Tab-separated table of C-alpha atoms and ligand atoms in Angstrom:
chain	number	residue	atom	x	y	z
A	1	UNK	CA	-23.503	-37.919	-17.763
A	2	UNK	CA	-24.550	-36.165	-14.606
A	3	UNK	CA	-22.456	-37.529	-11.692
A	4	UNK	CA	-25.515	-37.480	-9.441
A	5	UNK	CA	-27.957	-39.158	-11.768
A	6	UNK	CA	-30.069	-41.735	-9.912
A	7	UNK	CA	-28.802	-40.545	-6.512
A	8	UNK	CA	-31.423	-40.446	-3.750
A	9	UNK	CA	-30.667	-38.636	-0.503
A	10	UNK	CA	-32.969	-38.378	2.483
A	11	UNK	CA	-31.916	-36.694	5.722
A	12	UNK	CA	-32.934	-37.250	9.304
A	13	UNK	CA	-31.943	-34.244	11.376
A	14	UNK	CA	-31.966	-34.365	15.178
A	15	UNK	CA	-32.412	-30.940	16.588
A	16	UNK	CA	-31.919	-30.490	20.305
A	17	UNK	CA	-34.339	-27.980	21.780
A	18	UNK	CA	-31.655	-26.034	23.579
A	19	UNK	CA	-34.073	-23.254	24.599
A	20	UNK	CA	-35.811	-25.686	27.002
A	21	UNK	CA	-34.676	-25.293	30.580
A	22	UNK	CA	-35.453	-28.863	31.634
A	23	UNK	CA	-35.381	-32.304	30.032
A	24	UNK	CA	-38.266	-33.935	28.135
A	25	UNK	CA	-39.563	-36.220	30.900
A	26	UNK	CA	-37.946	-34.942	34.113
A	27	UNK	CA	-37.042	-31.650	35.782
A	28	UNK	CA	-33.275	-32.034	35.413
A	29	UNK	CA	-31.361	-29.080	34.033
A	30	UNK	CA	-31.119	-29.537	30.244
A	31	UNK	CA	-28.207	-27.130	29.858
A	32	UNK	CA	-25.481	-29.747	30.129
A	33	UNK	CA	-22.767	-28.137	28.053
A	34	UNK	CA	-19.642	-27.411	30.065
A	35	UNK	CA	-21.035	-29.089	33.226
A	36	UNK	CA	-19.145	-31.854	35.041
A	37	UNK	CA	-20.198	-35.258	33.618
A	38	UNK	CA	-23.085	-37.178	35.279
A	39	UNK	CA	-24.153	-34.335	37.555
A	40	UNK	CA	-27.485	-33.444	35.922
A	41	UNK	CA	-29.347	-36.686	36.413
A	42	UNK	CA	-32.257	-38.207	38.344
A	43	UNK	CA	-33.919	-41.661	38.490
A	44	UNK	CA	-36.053	-40.819	35.401
A	45	UNK	CA	-33.267	-39.854	33.012
A	46	UNK	CA	-31.021	-42.622	34.426
A	47	UNK	CA	-33.870	-45.038	33.653
A	48	UNK	CA	-33.976	-46.519	37.143
A	49	UNK	CA	-36.741	-49.083	37.757
A	50	UNK	CA	-39.948	-47.574	39.133
A	51	UNK	CA	-39.309	-44.052	37.891
A	52	UNK	CA	-42.164	-42.418	35.925
A	53	UNK	CA	-41.778	-39.869	33.113
A	54	UNK	CA	-43.760	-36.614	33.070
A	55	UNK	CA	-43.884	-34.759	29.736
A	56	UNK	CA	-42.473	-31.266	29.473
A	57	UNK	CA	-45.373	-29.039	28.315
A	58	UNK	CA	-43.093	-26.455	26.741
A	59	UNK	CA	-41.663	-29.137	24.428
A	60	UNK	CA	-45.126	-29.586	22.898
A	61	UNK	CA	-45.354	-25.856	22.287
A	62	UNK	CA	-41.862	-25.784	20.698
A	63	UNK	CA	-42.641	-28.755	18.470
A	64	UNK	CA	-45.872	-26.982	17.390
A	65	UNK	CA	-43.865	-23.876	16.562
A	66	UNK	CA	-41.498	-25.832	14.344
A	67	UNK	CA	-44.323	-27.809	12.701
A	68	UNK	CA	-46.049	-24.568	11.775
A	69	UNK	CA	-42.839	-22.992	10.477
A	70	UNK	CA	-42.219	-26.048	8.280
A	71	UNK	CA	-45.861	-26.144	7.126
A	72	UNK	CA	-46.439	-29.651	8.506
A	73	UNK	CA	-49.871	-30.873	9.438
A	74	UNK	CA	-50.065	-31.436	13.187
A	75	UNK	CA	-51.614	-34.607	14.612
A	76	UNK	CA	-54.000	-33.506	17.327
A	77	UNK	CA	-53.800	-36.757	19.241
A	78	UNK	CA	-50.759	-38.946	19.704
A	79	UNK	CA	-49.056	-41.387	22.085
A	80	UNK	CA	-45.369	-41.683	22.790
A	81	UNK	CA	-43.861	-45.037	21.825
A	82	UNK	CA	-41.047	-47.117	23.153
A	83	UNK	CA	-38.288	-47.825	20.691
A	84	UNK	CA	-36.512	-50.833	22.146
A	85	UNK	CA	-32.799	-51.378	21.688
A	86	UNK	CA	-29.940	-51.886	24.029
A	87	UNK	CA	-26.964	-49.602	23.954
A	88	UNK	CA	-24.972	-48.140	26.855
A	89	UNK	CA	-26.226	-44.612	26.118
A	90	UNK	CA	-29.762	-45.776	26.835
A	91	UNK	CA	-29.988	-47.244	30.330
A	92	UNK	CA	-33.732	-48.056	30.167
A	93	UNK	CA	-33.179	-50.340	27.140
A	94	UNK	CA	-35.628	-48.210	25.148
A	95	UNK	CA	-35.931	-44.671	23.915
A	96	UNK	CA	-39.236	-42.776	24.331
A	97	UNK	CA	-40.046	-41.555	20.857
A	98	UNK	CA	-42.958	-41.255	18.470
A	99	UNK	CA	-43.938	-43.802	15.825
A	100	UNK	CA	-46.084	-43.314	12.804
A	101	UNK	CA	-47.283	-46.906	12.496
A	102	UNK	CA	-49.055	-49.529	14.609
A	103	UNK	CA	-51.676	-46.975	15.598
A	104	UNK	CA	-49.019	-44.426	16.432
A	105	UNK	CA	-48.579	-40.979	14.937
A	106	UNK	CA	-45.706	-38.623	14.396
A	107	UNK	CA	-46.008	-35.183	15.942
A	108	UNK	CA	-46.732	-33.754	12.523
A	109	UNK	CA	-46.737	-35.123	8.991
A	110	UNK	CA	-45.540	-33.628	5.730
A	111	UNK	CA	-44.030	-30.187	5.410
A	112	UNK	CA	-41.785	-28.371	2.958
A	113	UNK	CA	-38.372	-26.770	2.893
A	114	UNK	CA	-37.645	-24.524	-0.081
A	115	UNK	CA	-34.115	-24.474	-1.429
A	116	UNK	CA	-32.422	-22.839	-4.362
A	117	UNK	CA	-29.700	-24.374	-6.475
A	118	UNK	CA	-28.141	-22.202	-9.188
A	119	UNK	CA	-31.066	-19.806	-8.869
A	120	UNK	CA	-33.518	-22.625	-9.508
A	121	UNK	CA	-35.999	-23.092	-6.681
A	122	UNK	CA	-36.865	-26.557	-5.474
A	123	UNK	CA	-39.189	-27.839	-2.776
A	124	UNK	CA	-37.886	-30.680	-0.582
A	125	UNK	CA	-40.795	-32.534	0.966
A	126	UNK	CA	-40.730	-33.663	4.560
A	127	UNK	CA	-42.081	-36.976	5.678
A	128	UNK	CA	-42.701	-36.044	9.323
A	129	UNK	CA	-41.295	-34.477	12.462
A	130	UNK	CA	-41.407	-36.145	15.866
A	131	UNK	CA	-40.350	-35.640	19.453
A	132	UNK	CA	-38.003	-37.977	21.265
A	133	UNK	CA	-35.531	-38.065	24.111
A	134	UNK	CA	-31.782	-37.775	23.499
A	135	UNK	CA	-29.632	-40.645	24.725
A	136	UNK	CA	-26.543	-40.100	26.872
A	137	UNK	CA	-23.329	-38.905	25.288
A	138	UNK	CA	-20.666	-41.527	24.593
A	139	UNK	CA	-17.141	-40.234	24.290
A	140	UNK	CA	-14.743	-42.546	22.468
A	141	UNK	CA	-11.030	-42.424	23.087
A	142	UNK	CA	-9.739	-41.697	19.581
A	143	UNK	CA	-11.690	-43.241	16.713
A	144	UNK	CA	-14.985	-45.046	17.222
A	145	UNK	CA	-13.716	-48.123	15.414
A	146	UNK	CA	-10.416	-48.533	17.292
A	147	UNK	CA	-11.239	-46.970	20.689
A	148	UNK	CA	-10.229	-49.300	23.567
A	149	UNK	CA	-12.964	-47.882	25.804
A	150	UNK	CA	-15.806	-45.365	25.928
A	151	UNK	CA	-16.871	-42.845	28.550
A	152	UNK	CA	-20.552	-42.081	29.138
A	153	UNK	CA	-22.065	-38.801	30.297
A	154	UNK	CA	-25.748	-39.130	31.282
A	155	UNK	CA	-26.200	-35.356	31.547
A	156	UNK	CA	-27.522	-35.356	27.970
A	157	UNK	CA	-29.756	-38.337	28.580
A	158	UNK	CA	-33.428	-37.290	28.366
A	159	UNK	CA	-32.905	-33.865	26.798
A	160	UNK	CA	-35.407	-33.050	24.063
A	161	UNK	CA	-34.906	-33.791	20.400
A	162	UNK	CA	-37.076	-33.072	17.415
A	163	UNK	CA	-36.303	-35.283	14.493
A	164	UNK	CA	-37.043	-33.823	11.085
A	165	UNK	CA	-37.312	-36.578	8.476
A	166	UNK	CA	-37.203	-35.628	4.801
A	167	UNK	CA	-38.379	-37.655	1.829
A	168	UNK	CA	-35.480	-38.943	-0.333
A	169	UNK	CA	-35.921	-35.854	-2.439
A	170	UNK	CA	-32.347	-34.599	-2.687
A	171	UNK	CA	-30.181	-35.463	-5.653
A	172	UNK	CA	-26.769	-34.143	-4.722
A	173	UNK	CA	-24.589	-33.154	-1.763
A	174	UNK	CA	-25.127	-29.500	-2.756
A	175	UNK	CA	-28.900	-29.890	-2.431
A	176	UNK	CA	-28.421	-31.512	0.948
A	177	UNK	CA	-26.267	-28.581	2.017
A	178	UNK	CA	-28.875	-26.009	0.952
A	179	UNK	CA	-31.626	-27.989	2.659
A	180	UNK	CA	-29.685	-28.083	5.921
A	181	UNK	CA	-28.850	-24.406	5.731
A	182	UNK	CA	-32.529	-23.516	5.308
A	183	UNK	CA	-33.654	-25.907	8.046
A	184	UNK	CA	-31.033	-24.594	10.440
A	185	UNK	CA	-32.105	-21.036	9.682
A	186	UNK	CA	-35.803	-21.763	10.258
A	187	UNK	CA	-34.968	-23.505	13.541
A	188	UNK	CA	-32.919	-20.530	14.649
A	189	UNK	CA	-35.741	-18.098	13.825
A	190	UNK	CA	-38.327	-20.114	15.760
A	191	UNK	CA	-36.252	-19.579	18.898
A	192	UNK	CA	-36.543	-23.194	20.033
A	193	UNK	CA	-32.878	-24.019	19.618
A	194	UNK	CA	-29.480	-22.579	18.951
A	195	UNK	CA	-28.473	-25.064	16.253
A	196	UNK	CA	-24.896	-23.746	16.192
A	197	UNK	CA	-24.215	-25.239	19.667
A	198	UNK	CA	-22.024	-28.336	19.650
A	199	UNK	CA	-24.175	-31.430	19.190
A	200	UNK	CA	-27.467	-29.476	18.834
A	201	UNK	CA	-27.804	-30.335	15.135
A	202	UNK	CA	-26.998	-33.982	14.180
A	203	UNK	CA	-27.638	-35.538	10.859
A	204	UNK	CA	-28.218	-39.120	9.719
A	205	UNK	CA	-27.982	-39.325	5.964
A	206	UNK	CA	-29.658	-42.030	3.876
A	207	UNK	CA	-28.030	-42.506	0.498
A	208	UNK	CA	-28.803	-44.870	-2.315
A	209	UNK	CA	-28.458	-45.223	-6.029
A	210	UNK	CA	-31.838	-45.979	-7.615
A	211	UNK	CA	-32.459	-49.729	-7.717
A	212	UNK	CA	-29.891	-50.569	-4.997
A	213	UNK	CA	-29.898	-50.920	-1.218
A	214	UNK	CA	-29.362	-47.782	0.836
A	215	UNK	CA	-26.834	-47.028	3.521
A	216	UNK	CA	-27.291	-44.703	6.466
A	217	UNK	CA	-24.392	-42.551	7.636
A	218	UNK	CA	-25.024	-41.746	11.271
A	219	UNK	CA	-24.348	-38.730	13.454
A	220	UNK	CA	-22.709	-36.191	11.233
A	221	UNK	CA	-22.259	-32.918	13.076
A	222	UNK	CA	-21.883	-30.136	10.538
A	223	UNK	CA	-23.216	-29.152	7.165
A	224	UNK	CA	-19.754	-29.251	5.657
A	225	UNK	CA	-19.149	-32.757	6.978
A	226	UNK	CA	-22.569	-33.907	5.636
A	227	UNK	CA	-21.584	-32.690	2.209
A	228	UNK	CA	-18.183	-34.470	2.325
A	229	UNK	CA	-19.717	-37.671	3.709
A	230	UNK	CA	-22.377	-37.754	1.004
A	231	UNK	CA	-19.842	-37.092	-1.670
A	232	UNK	CA	-17.701	-39.968	-0.450
A	233	UNK	CA	-20.586	-42.357	0.012
A	234	UNK	CA	-22.003	-41.728	-3.460
A	235	UNK	CA	-18.589	-42.436	-5.002
A	236	UNK	CA	-18.227	-45.607	-2.926
A	237	UNK	CA	-21.626	-46.936	-3.895
A	238	UNK	CA	-21.146	-46.129	-7.607
A	239	UNK	CA	-17.770	-47.841	-7.617
A	240	UNK	CA	-19.233	-50.928	-5.880
A	241	UNK	CA	-22.025	-51.118	-8.480
A	242	UNK	CA	-19.492	-50.720	-11.305
A	243	UNK	CA	-17.462	-53.583	-9.871
A	244	UNK	CA	-20.517	-55.730	-9.510
A	245	UNK	CA	-20.405	-55.798	-5.694
A	246	UNK	CA	-23.870	-56.134	-4.129
A	247	UNK	CA	-24.639	-53.220	-1.765
A	248	UNK	CA	-26.300	-54.125	1.528
A	249	UNK	CA	-28.500	-52.071	3.774
A	250	UNK	CA	-26.198	-50.956	6.536
A	251	UNK	CA	-25.279	-48.271	9.056
A	252	UNK	CA	-22.016	-46.483	8.423
A	253	UNK	CA	-19.850	-43.997	10.286
A	254	UNK	CA	-18.168	-40.916	8.820
A	255	UNK	CA	-14.676	-40.498	10.193
A	256	UNK	CA	-13.930	-37.230	8.422
A	257	UNK	CA	-12.298	-38.909	5.405
A	258	UNK	CA	-14.352	-41.961	4.563
A	259	UNK	CA	-17.433	-43.921	5.668
A	260	UNK	CA	-16.885	-47.130	7.594
A	261	UNK	CA	-19.399	-49.943	8.013
A	262	UNK	CA	-20.613	-50.149	11.633
A	263	UNK	CA	-23.308	-52.819	11.390
A	264	UNK	CA	-25.919	-54.143	9.063
A	265	UNK	CA	-28.907	-51.858	9.370
A	266	UNK	CA	-31.585	-52.596	11.936
A	267	UNK	CA	-35.037	-53.039	10.473
A	268	UNK	CA	-38.027	-51.441	12.117
A	269	UNK	CA	-39.310	-54.731	13.483
A	270	UNK	CA	-36.044	-55.047	15.429
A	271	UNK	CA	-37.119	-52.110	17.595
A	272	UNK	CA	-40.332	-53.748	18.858
A	273	UNK	CA	-42.169	-50.435	18.967
A	274	UNK	CA	-45.104	-50.314	21.373
A	275	UNK	CA	-47.008	-47.506	23.110
A	276	UNK	CA	-45.363	-45.982	26.218
A	277	UNK	CA	-47.837	-46.967	28.923
A	278	UNK	CA	-46.355	-44.617	31.500
A	279	UNK	CA	-47.513	-41.510	29.580
A	280	UNK	CA	-51.072	-40.513	28.820
A	281	UNK	CA	-52.114	-39.813	25.208
A	282	UNK	CA	-51.630	-36.178	24.155
A	283	UNK	CA	-54.383	-33.944	22.859
A	284	UNK	CA	-53.516	-30.730	21.083
A	285	UNK	CA	-56.565	-28.612	20.351
A	286	UNK	CA	-56.899	-26.124	17.527
A	287	UNK	CA	-56.990	-23.208	19.928
A	288	UNK	CA	-53.590	-24.109	21.278
A	289	UNK	CA	-52.223	-24.383	17.713
A	290	UNK	CA	-53.717	-20.977	16.769
A	291	UNK	CA	-52.177	-19.365	19.859
A	292	UNK	CA	-48.787	-20.697	18.877
A	293	UNK	CA	-49.327	-19.591	15.291
A	294	UNK	CA	-50.147	-16.047	16.398
A	295	UNK	CA	-46.961	-15.841	18.389
A	296	UNK	CA	-44.804	-17.304	15.656
A	297	UNK	CA	-41.822	-14.988	15.024
A	298	UNK	CA	-40.972	-13.655	11.584
A	299	UNK	CA	-39.449	-16.456	9.488
A	300	UNK	CA	-36.365	-16.044	7.197
A	301	UNK	CA	-38.482	-16.123	4.038
A	302	UNK	CA	-40.743	-13.294	5.262
A	303	UNK	CA	-37.741	-11.322	6.361
A	304	UNK	CA	-36.089	-11.772	2.974
A	305	UNK	CA	-39.159	-10.303	1.220
A	306	UNK	CA	-39.244	-7.425	3.681
A	307	UNK	CA	-35.571	-6.639	3.107
A	308	UNK	CA	-36.134	-6.551	-0.669
A	309	UNK	CA	-39.063	-4.220	-0.241
A	310	UNK	CA	-37.867	-1.927	2.598
A	311	UNK	CA	-34.142	-1.787	1.883
A	312	UNK	CA	-34.117	-2.456	-1.866
A	313	UNK	CA	-31.656	-5.333	-1.436
A	314	UNK	CA	-31.630	-7.709	-4.374
A	315	UNK	CA	-33.041	-11.201	-3.902
A	316	UNK	CA	-29.650	-12.883	-3.731
A	317	UNK	CA	-28.227	-10.508	-1.103
A	318	UNK	CA	-31.415	-10.563	0.968
A	319	UNK	CA	-31.462	-14.381	0.885
A	320	UNK	CA	-27.919	-14.713	2.186
A	321	UNK	CA	-28.279	-11.901	4.735
A	322	UNK	CA	-31.322	-13.423	6.455
A	323	UNK	CA	-29.907	-16.956	6.732
A	324	UNK	CA	-28.288	-16.236	10.108
A	325	UNK	CA	-30.741	-14.407	12.315
A	326	UNK	CA	-27.951	-12.851	14.394
A	327	UNK	CA	-26.376	-11.348	11.280
A	328	UNK	CA	-29.754	-10.128	10.030
A	329	UNK	CA	-30.527	-8.546	13.439
A	330	UNK	CA	-27.127	-6.861	13.364
A	331	UNK	CA	-27.960	-5.455	9.917
A	332	UNK	CA	-31.278	-3.997	11.037
A	333	UNK	CA	-29.845	-2.486	14.162
A	334	UNK	CA	-26.967	-0.916	12.247
A	335	UNK	CA	-28.790	0.700	9.365
A	336	UNK	CA	-31.254	2.306	11.700
A	337	UNK	CA	-28.477	4.147	13.571
A	338	UNK	CA	-27.997	6.654	10.788
A	339	UNK	CA	-31.065	8.366	9.373
A	340	UNK	CA	-29.120	9.617	6.342
A	341	UNK	CA	-28.643	6.026	5.117
A	342	UNK	CA	-30.415	5.035	1.892
A	343	UNK	CA	-30.351	2.081	-0.504
A	344	UNK	CA	-26.651	2.614	-1.396
A	345	UNK	CA	-25.613	2.482	2.254
A	346	UNK	CA	-27.925	-0.487	2.950
A	347	UNK	CA	-26.192	-2.361	0.154
A	348	UNK	CA	-22.752	-1.415	1.465
A	349	UNK	CA	-23.724	-2.415	4.978
A	350	UNK	CA	-24.998	-5.755	3.689
A	351	UNK	CA	-21.798	-6.286	1.653
A	352	UNK	CA	-19.653	-5.631	4.691
A	353	UNK	CA	-21.569	-8.177	6.745
A	354	UNK	CA	-21.552	-10.762	3.947
A	355	UNK	CA	-17.912	-10.316	2.941
A	356	UNK	CA	-15.402	-8.839	5.415
A	357	UNK	CA	-17.322	-9.766	8.603
A	358	UNK	CA	-18.507	-13.245	7.539
A	359	UNK	CA	-15.109	-14.164	6.208
A	360	UNK	CA	-13.498	-13.225	9.492
A	361	UNK	CA	-16.160	-15.160	11.465
A	362	UNK	CA	-15.631	-18.258	9.271
A	363	UNK	CA	-11.871	-18.113	9.507
A	364	UNK	CA	-11.984	-17.710	13.278
A	365	UNK	CA	-14.889	-20.080	13.785
A	366	UNK	CA	-16.837	-17.512	15.820
A	367	UNK	CA	-20.382	-16.212	15.977
A	368	UNK	CA	-20.958	-12.459	15.648
A	369	UNK	CA	-22.187	-12.321	19.225
A	370	UNK	CA	-18.821	-13.710	20.385
A	371	UNK	CA	-16.978	-10.697	18.971
A	372	UNK	CA	-16.956	-7.074	20.142
A	373	UNK	CA	-18.069	-5.764	16.773
A	374	UNK	CA	-20.797	-3.124	17.170
A	375	UNK	CA	-23.339	-2.050	14.524
A	376	UNK	CA	-22.066	1.525	14.903
A	377	UNK	CA	-18.584	0.536	13.681
A	378	UNK	CA	-20.001	-0.572	10.346
A	379	UNK	CA	-21.980	2.658	10.100
A	380	UNK	CA	-18.761	4.604	10.693
A	381	UNK	CA	-16.679	2.634	8.223
A	382	UNK	CA	-19.275	3.119	5.478
A	383	UNK	CA	-19.404	6.844	6.166
A	384	UNK	CA	-15.622	7.074	6.178
A	385	UNK	CA	-15.467	5.304	2.787
A	386	UNK	CA	-18.263	7.496	1.419
A	387	UNK	CA	-16.455	10.634	2.502
A	388	UNK	CA	-13.351	9.405	0.662
A	389	UNK	CA	-11.273	9.474	3.797
A	390	UNK	CA	-10.164	5.871	3.259
A	391	UNK	CA	-10.516	3.418	0.425
A	392	UNK	CA	-12.517	0.159	0.724
A	393	UNK	CA	-9.235	-1.733	0.421
A	394	UNK	CA	-7.723	0.043	3.406
A	395	UNK	CA	-10.982	-0.210	5.324
A	396	UNK	CA	-10.971	-3.958	4.774
A	397	UNK	CA	-7.579	-4.196	6.446
A	398	UNK	CA	-9.182	-2.769	9.623
A	399	UNK	CA	-11.372	-5.834	10.159
A	400	UNK	CA	-9.146	-7.475	12.761
A	401	UNK	CA	-9.145	-4.315	14.930
A	402	UNK	CA	-12.858	-3.749	14.341
A	403	UNK	CA	-13.628	-7.206	15.699
A	404	UNK	CA	-11.876	-6.188	18.932
A	405	UNK	CA	-14.351	-3.323	19.243
A	406	UNK	CA	-11.914	-0.545	18.363
A	407	UNK	CA	-13.673	2.520	16.935
A	408	UNK	CA	-12.981	3.474	13.322
A	409	UNK	CA	-11.494	6.852	14.295
A	410	UNK	CA	-9.101	5.166	16.728
A	411	UNK	CA	-8.024	2.641	14.094
A	412	UNK	CA	-7.334	5.466	11.631
A	413	UNK	CA	-5.328	7.330	14.293
A	414	UNK	CA	-3.436	4.204	15.246
A	415	UNK	CA	-2.542	3.086	11.728
A	416	UNK	CA	-2.174	6.547	10.246
A	417	UNK	CA	-3.972	5.241	7.174
A	418	UNK	CA	-6.002	7.705	5.132
A	419	UNK	CA	-6.229	8.375	1.461
A	420	UNK	CA	-4.742	11.667	0.480
A	421	UNK	CA	-6.996	14.337	1.759
A	422	UNK	CA	-5.042	17.125	0.115
A	423	UNK	CA	-6.609	17.356	-3.311
A	424	UNK	CA	-3.818	19.541	-4.655
A	425	UNK	CA	-1.122	17.101	-3.691
A	426	UNK	CA	-2.971	14.252	-5.394
A	427	UNK	CA	-3.458	16.316	-8.505
A	428	UNK	CA	0.207	17.145	-8.772
A	429	UNK	CA	1.174	13.479	-8.427
A	430	UNK	CA	-1.254	12.618	-11.210
A	431	UNK	CA	0.260	15.290	-13.489
A	432	UNK	CA	3.741	13.959	-12.832
A	433	UNK	CA	2.706	10.396	-13.632
A	434	UNK	CA	1.093	11.466	-16.900
A	435	UNK	CA	4.181	13.391	-17.916
A	436	UNK	CA	6.511	10.551	-17.020
A	437	UNK	CA	4.527	7.868	-18.892
A	438	UNK	CA	3.617	9.148	-22.361
A	439	UNK	CA	3.432	5.621	-23.756
A	440	UNK	CA	0.804	4.479	-21.308
A	441	UNK	CA	-1.140	7.648	-21.929
A	442	UNK	CA	-1.107	6.839	-25.672
A	443	UNK	CA	-2.276	3.292	-24.910
A	444	UNK	CA	-5.061	4.685	-22.769
A	445	UNK	CA	-6.496	6.582	-25.706
A	446	UNK	CA	-6.995	3.256	-27.521
A	447	UNK	CA	-7.619	1.038	-24.521
A	448	UNK	CA	-9.309	2.541	-21.437
A	449	UNK	CA	-8.061	-0.375	-19.365
A	450	UNK	CA	-4.565	1.097	-19.437
A	451	UNK	CA	-5.757	3.527	-16.754
A	452	UNK	CA	-4.962	0.741	-14.268
A	453	UNK	CA	-1.243	1.059	-15.029
A	454	UNK	CA	-1.391	4.816	-14.414
A	455	UNK	CA	-3.319	4.340	-11.177
A	456	UNK	CA	-0.689	1.875	-9.984
A	457	UNK	CA	2.047	4.437	-10.559
A	458	UNK	CA	0.097	7.110	-8.703
A	459	UNK	CA	-0.328	4.800	-5.718
A	460	UNK	CA	3.350	3.915	-5.767
A	461	UNK	CA	4.415	7.576	-5.824
A	462	UNK	CA	1.918	8.445	-3.104
A	463	UNK	CA	3.350	5.792	-0.803
A	464	UNK	CA	6.994	6.889	-1.379
B	501	ZN	ZN1	-33.564	-36.342	35.144
């Protein structure tokens, strides 16, 4: 039986619009990362009595951009709503958000994210996207469940979030992972956010087994963690059902190893949603939407098709290459540096980015822009391999130096590593090996794979 049969997963992703200079309803600096706590605040984002919010126009444009990229249908007229709850990260006692009931509307309804699992495409439907303000940041000493106290930084309070709410369309942690990868990529391409920044991409995951109550795991910060949390939560729920324990609707916390119950889930009525009277209704006309549409940058899917057509990359390679816009930009810049490059070199360049470079970036938890790697270095390494000066294996061992920005010719000089350039010398080594190993040569006549054993002996001799 399929382990994930009857599993329903829906994700709510909070994306911080990090490209906005100011907060959603005040002029405070929104770039709070690395700033001293509680220095970027004003009466509005501290929720002081008598302060009045003013909406950030750019946030409407950014939300429109994302709605178009996700193929949502934009609501031309909407109000902001108050979502009432008391928590220390929310000094007003309510969060200004959007609500799609009680006469309210989300920013945009519907939408689609296309994923692929084992080469089978699937469309995950979106329920809606909406704008809301981010609460302050609470820092717990140690674990959230045992922390003796919490620190609060109001610098984040009032920065802009877009929440993307999916339908419970995903069936497995792997589908959730692919969905998040695609969403993150689309967000990055729209230019409204750098989702790789700490806290810029936060996920609440709703999980249930068909016919049972669902739980919500709050505030998971990375795709990998979402996958682990889902995996754990599915196992927990299935075990509970097997044991005959009744599951309840609740909010849970992922601590990196397991999910812990935080509280029984609030129901919508608990939030006492009502229209935010301090803000006027918003009208978005079709002309505005068309203007944004015309300026919409190339999206990953379009770029993937272009790479298949212009650079003859296969669908799989093109799909992976375009996921991270910075990597894809690096690819395009690099392959244009050498006019002699053709499909073979494009493929090699792509492979280097996907394998050696990506592996190093993952292992060192860095973005390509944080290294000193230059597109020209990959051009040079591919040419050096093509000219048989070094083998791919040796070239791969250069990656650490390449990331420091060292040129390929300097690395070769420094390490003294080249394949034998003297053809005659290589030929004489080969002759010696053949003479010394008549048995392997005999084997080779029956089994071509035996060539590996001869190659190994040539390499060994060459090194000695
Ligand atoms: Zn402020």
